[in-house]
Coordinates of C-alpha atoms in Angstrom, one line a residue:
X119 CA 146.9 113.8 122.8
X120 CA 143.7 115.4 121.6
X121 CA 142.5 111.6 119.9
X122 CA 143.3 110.1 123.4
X123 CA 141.4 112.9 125.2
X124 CA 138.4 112.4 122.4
X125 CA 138.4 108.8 123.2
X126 CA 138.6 109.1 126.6
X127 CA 136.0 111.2 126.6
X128 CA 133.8 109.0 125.0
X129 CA 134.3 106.0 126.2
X130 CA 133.1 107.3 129.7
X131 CA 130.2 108.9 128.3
X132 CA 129.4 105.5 126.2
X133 CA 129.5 103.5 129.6
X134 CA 127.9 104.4 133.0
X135 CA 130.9 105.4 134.6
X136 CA 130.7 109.4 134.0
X137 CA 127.1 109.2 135.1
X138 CA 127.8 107.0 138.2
X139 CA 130.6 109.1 138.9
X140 CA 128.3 112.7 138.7
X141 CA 125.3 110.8 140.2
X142 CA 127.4 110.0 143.3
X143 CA 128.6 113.6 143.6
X144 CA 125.9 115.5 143.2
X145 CA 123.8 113.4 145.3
X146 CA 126.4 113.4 148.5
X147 CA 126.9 117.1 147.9
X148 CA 123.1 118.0 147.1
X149 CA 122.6 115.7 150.7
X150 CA 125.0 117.9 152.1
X151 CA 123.1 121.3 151.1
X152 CA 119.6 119.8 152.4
X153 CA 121.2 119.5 155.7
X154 CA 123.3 122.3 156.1
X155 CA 121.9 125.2 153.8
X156 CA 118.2 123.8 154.4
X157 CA 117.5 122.3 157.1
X158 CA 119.9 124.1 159.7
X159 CA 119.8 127.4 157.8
X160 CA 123.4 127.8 157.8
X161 CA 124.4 130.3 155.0
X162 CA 128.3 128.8 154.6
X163 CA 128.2 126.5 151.3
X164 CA 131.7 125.5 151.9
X165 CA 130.9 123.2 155.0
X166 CA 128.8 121.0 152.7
X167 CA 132.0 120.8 150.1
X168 CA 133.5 119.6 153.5
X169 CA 130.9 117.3 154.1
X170 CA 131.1 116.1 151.0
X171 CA 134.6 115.3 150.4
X172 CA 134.4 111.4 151.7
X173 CA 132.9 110.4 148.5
X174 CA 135.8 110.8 146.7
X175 CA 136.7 107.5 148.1
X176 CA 133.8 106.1 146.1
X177 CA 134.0 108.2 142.8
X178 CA 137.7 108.3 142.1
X179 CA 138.5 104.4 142.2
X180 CA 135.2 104.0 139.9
X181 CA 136.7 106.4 137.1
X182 CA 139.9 105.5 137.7
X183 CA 140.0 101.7 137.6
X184 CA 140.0 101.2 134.4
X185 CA 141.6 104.0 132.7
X186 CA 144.7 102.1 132.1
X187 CA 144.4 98.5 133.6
X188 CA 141.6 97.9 131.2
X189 CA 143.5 98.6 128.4
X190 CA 146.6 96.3 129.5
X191 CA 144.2 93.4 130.3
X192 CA 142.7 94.2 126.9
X193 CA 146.0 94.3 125.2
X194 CA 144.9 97.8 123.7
X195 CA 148.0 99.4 125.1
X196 CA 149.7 98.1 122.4
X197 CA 148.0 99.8 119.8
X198 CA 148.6 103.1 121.9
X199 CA 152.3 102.9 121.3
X200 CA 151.9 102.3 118.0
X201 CA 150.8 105.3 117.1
X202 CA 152.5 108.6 116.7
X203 CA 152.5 110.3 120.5
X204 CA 154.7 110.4 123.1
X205 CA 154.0 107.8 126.5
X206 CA 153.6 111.7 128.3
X207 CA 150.8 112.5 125.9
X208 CA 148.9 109.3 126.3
X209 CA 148.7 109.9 130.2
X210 CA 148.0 113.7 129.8
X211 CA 144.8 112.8 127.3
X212 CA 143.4 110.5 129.8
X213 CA 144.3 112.2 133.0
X214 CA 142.7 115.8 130.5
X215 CA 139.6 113.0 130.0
X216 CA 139.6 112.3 133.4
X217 CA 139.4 116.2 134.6
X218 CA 136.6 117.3 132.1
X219 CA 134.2 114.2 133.7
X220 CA 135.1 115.7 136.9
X221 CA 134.3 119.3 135.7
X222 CA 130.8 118.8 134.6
X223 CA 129.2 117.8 138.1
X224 CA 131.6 120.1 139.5
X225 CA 130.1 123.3 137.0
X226 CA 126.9 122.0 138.4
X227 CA 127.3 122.7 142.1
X228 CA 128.9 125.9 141.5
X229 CA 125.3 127.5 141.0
X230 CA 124.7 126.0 144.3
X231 CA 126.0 129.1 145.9
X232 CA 124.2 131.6 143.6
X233 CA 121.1 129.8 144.3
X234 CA 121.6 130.1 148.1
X235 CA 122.7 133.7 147.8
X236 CA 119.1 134.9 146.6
X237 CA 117.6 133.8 150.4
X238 CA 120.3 134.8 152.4
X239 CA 124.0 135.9 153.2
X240 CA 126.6 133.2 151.2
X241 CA 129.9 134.9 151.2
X242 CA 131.0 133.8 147.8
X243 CA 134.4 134.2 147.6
X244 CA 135.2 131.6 150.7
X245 CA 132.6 129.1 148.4
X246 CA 134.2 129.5 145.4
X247 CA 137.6 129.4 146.8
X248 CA 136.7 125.7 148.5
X249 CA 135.5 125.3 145.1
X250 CA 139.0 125.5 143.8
X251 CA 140.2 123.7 146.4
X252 CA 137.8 120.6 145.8
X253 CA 139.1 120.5 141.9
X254 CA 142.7 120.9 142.7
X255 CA 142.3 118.0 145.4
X256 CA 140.4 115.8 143.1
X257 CA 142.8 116.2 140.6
X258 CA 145.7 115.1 142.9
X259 CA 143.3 112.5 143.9
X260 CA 142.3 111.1 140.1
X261 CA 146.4 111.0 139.5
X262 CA 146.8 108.7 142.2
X263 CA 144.1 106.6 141.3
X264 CA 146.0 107.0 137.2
X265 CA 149.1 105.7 138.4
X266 CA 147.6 102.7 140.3
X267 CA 145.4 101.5 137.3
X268 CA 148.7 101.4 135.7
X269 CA 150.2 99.2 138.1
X270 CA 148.1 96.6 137.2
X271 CA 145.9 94.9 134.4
X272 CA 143.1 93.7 137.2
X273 CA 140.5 96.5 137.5
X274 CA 139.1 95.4 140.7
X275 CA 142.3 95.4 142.3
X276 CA 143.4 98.8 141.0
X277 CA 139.9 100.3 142.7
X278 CA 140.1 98.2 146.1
X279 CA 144.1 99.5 146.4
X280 CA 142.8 103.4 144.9
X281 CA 139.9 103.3 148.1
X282 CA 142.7 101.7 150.8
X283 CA 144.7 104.9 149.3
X284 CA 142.5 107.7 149.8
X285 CA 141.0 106.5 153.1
X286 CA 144.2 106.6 154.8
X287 CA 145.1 109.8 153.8
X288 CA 141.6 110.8 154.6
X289 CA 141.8 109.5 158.2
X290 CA 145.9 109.8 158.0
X291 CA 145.4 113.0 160.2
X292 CA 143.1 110.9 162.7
X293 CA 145.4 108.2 162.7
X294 CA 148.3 110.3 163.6
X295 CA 147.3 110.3 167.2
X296 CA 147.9 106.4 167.6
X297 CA 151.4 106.3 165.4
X298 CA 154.8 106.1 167.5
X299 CA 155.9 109.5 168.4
X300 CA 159.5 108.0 169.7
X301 CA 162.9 107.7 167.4
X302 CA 162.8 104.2 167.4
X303 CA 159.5 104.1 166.0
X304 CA 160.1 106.9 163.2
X305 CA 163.2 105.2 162.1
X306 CA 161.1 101.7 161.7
X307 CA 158.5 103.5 159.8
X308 CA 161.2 105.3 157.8
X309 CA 162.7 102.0 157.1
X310 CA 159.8 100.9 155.6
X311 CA 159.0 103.9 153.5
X312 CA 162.4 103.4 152.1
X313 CA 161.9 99.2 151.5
X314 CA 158.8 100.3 149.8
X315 CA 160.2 103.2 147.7
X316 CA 162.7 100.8 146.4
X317 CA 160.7 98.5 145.5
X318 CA 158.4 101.1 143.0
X319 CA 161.5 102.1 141.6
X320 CA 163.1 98.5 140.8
X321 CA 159.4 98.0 139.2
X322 CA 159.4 101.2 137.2
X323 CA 163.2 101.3 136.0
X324 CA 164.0 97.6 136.2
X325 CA 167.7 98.7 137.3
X326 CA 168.3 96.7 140.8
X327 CA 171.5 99.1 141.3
X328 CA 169.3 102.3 141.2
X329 CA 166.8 100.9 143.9
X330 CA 169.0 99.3 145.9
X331 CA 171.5 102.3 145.6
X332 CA 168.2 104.9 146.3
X333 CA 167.5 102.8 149.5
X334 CA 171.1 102.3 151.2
X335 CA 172.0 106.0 150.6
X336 CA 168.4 107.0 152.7
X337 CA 169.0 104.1 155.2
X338 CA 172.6 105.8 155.5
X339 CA 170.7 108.8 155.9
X340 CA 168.6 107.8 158.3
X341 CA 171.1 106.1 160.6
X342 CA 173.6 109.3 160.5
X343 CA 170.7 111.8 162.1
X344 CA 169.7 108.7 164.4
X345 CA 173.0 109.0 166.3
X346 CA 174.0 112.4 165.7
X347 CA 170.8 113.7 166.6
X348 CA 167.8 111.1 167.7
X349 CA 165.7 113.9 169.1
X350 CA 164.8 115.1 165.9
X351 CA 163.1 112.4 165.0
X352 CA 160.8 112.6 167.9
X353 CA 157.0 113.1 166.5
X354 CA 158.4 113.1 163.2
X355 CA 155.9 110.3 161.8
X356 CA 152.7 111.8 163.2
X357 CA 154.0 114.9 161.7
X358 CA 154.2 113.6 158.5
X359 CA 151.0 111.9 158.3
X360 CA 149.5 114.8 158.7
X361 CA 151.2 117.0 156.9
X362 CA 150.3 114.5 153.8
X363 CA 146.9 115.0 154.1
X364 CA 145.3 116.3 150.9
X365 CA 141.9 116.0 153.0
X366 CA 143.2 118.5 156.0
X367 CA 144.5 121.2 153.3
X368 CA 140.9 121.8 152.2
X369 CA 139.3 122.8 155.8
X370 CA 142.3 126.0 155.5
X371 CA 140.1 127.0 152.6
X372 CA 136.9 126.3 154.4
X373 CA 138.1 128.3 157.2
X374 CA 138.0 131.3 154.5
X375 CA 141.9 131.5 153.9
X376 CA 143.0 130.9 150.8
X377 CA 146.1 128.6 151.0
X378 CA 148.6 129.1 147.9
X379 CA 150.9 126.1 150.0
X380 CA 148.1 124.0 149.5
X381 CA 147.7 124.7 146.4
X382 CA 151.2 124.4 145.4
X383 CA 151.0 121.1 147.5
X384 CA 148.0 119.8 145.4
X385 CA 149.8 120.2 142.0
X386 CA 153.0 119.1 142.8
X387 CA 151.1 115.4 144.5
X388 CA 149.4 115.6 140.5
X389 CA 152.7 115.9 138.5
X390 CA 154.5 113.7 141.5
X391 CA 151.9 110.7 140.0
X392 CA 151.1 111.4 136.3
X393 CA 155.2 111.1 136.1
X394 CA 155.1 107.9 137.9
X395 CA 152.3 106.7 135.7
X396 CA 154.5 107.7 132.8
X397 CA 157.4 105.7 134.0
X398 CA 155.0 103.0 134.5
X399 CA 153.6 103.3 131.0
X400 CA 157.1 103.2 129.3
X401 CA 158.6 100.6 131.3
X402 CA 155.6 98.3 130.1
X403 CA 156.1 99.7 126.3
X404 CA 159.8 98.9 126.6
X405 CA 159.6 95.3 128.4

């Protein structure tokens, strides 16, 4: 794990891509400060981190693109499972890669606070608290964007499907206002959630039985609380959408509350995708 890590490391370091990827993120959050802290005087650092947090659309698809489809389209993979480590250690070096090129700009706009605090009043702890926020939502962010590079050996397609991603669950809340707050159209959504979950489970296990097994037990599921109960499916989807956004979670920290069910929601999204980018990864080593 540590080799894949040092390579990792490297190999973004080598490139443009770790300097693209800071470049991006200090400039959008530095913008952010000139506007708020600056030029409007305000004194609350976490607005900007809220300002801020659309680039992620931009920065995570360009580190994550190529972090594993390059190396299938390379044929390098095979040489990865060849040596000596497990398929869980190979995505944990990259995804630990991954984290420390996100740290760097990050440790550099934490003294963005300080520096503000000398002219005037910053409350600190709701900063560095959004702080927090902004890693552990990146992180669950740059495991998504993992686990779609390993879907595919094309890296252009793994970043146009990682930015289609992230801006719906950036404008999921948004978009929650147009979706179908009736039964009928929560079970048709449903029923497509479950088509589609089937479908990344035939791909990841190969066993048609599982996924087809996985989707009639849910559609079964579904179709019991449609007639025993329809009502409760009333405003479901819009509910859902929202409560899925990792985007929404961070303006409870902005607020100044420090949200422990977002930030059990944030790790458990992370784990959720580096274990599907596992599955991905052995399925491939196995086919």
């Amino acid at each position: 794990m540590t080799a894949v890590f040092k390579h990792e490391l490297r190999s973004y370091f080598h490139s443009f891509t770790a300097y693209v990827f800071g470049a991006f993120l200090l400039a959008i959050v530095g913008f952010g400060a000139m506007l708020y802290n600056l030029q409007a005087a305000v004194s609350n650092f976490e607005y900007v981190l809220s300002f801020g947090s659309i680039v992620f659309v931009v920065i995570v698809p360009i580190l994550t693109m190529r972090v594993i489809a390059e190396e299938r389209r390379q044929k390098t993979d095979q040489l990865l499972y060849s040596l000596p480590i497990t398929t869980t250690q190979v995505v944990l070096g990259k995804f630990a890669a991954l984290l420390a090129v996100f740290l760097i700009p990050l440790a550099v706009i934490s003294v963005y606070p300080l520096i503000f605090a000398q002219f005037g009043d910053v409350y600190l702890p709701t900063s560095y608290g959004s702080l927090v926020a902004v890693f552990l939502m990146g992180a669950a962010l740059l495991a998504i964007g993992v686990f779609i590079s390993s879907l595919t050996d094309n890296q252009g397609l793994a970043a146009g499907i990682t930015i289609a991603a992230i801006l719906f669950n950036y404008y999921s809340v948004s978009l929650s206002e147009y979706v179908s707050s009736t039964a009928i159209g929560t079970v048709i959504a449903l029923a497509v959630l479950i088509f589609a979950l089937g479908a990344v489970i035939r791909y990841l296990t190969r066993n048609e039985l599982l996924a087809y097994g996985v989707c009639l037990v849910l559609t079964a599921v579904i179709c019991v609380i449609t007639f025993v109960d329809s009502a409760s499916l009333e405003g479901l989807l819009p509910g859902i959408m929202q409560q899925l956004s990792l985007f929404d979670r961070l303006n409870t920290f902005v607020s100044g509350v420090f949200d422990l069910a977002a930030v059990v929601y944030y790790l458990s999204v992370t784990a959720f995708f580096l274990f599907l980018s596992i599955q991905s990864l052995e399925k491939r080593r196995y086919s």
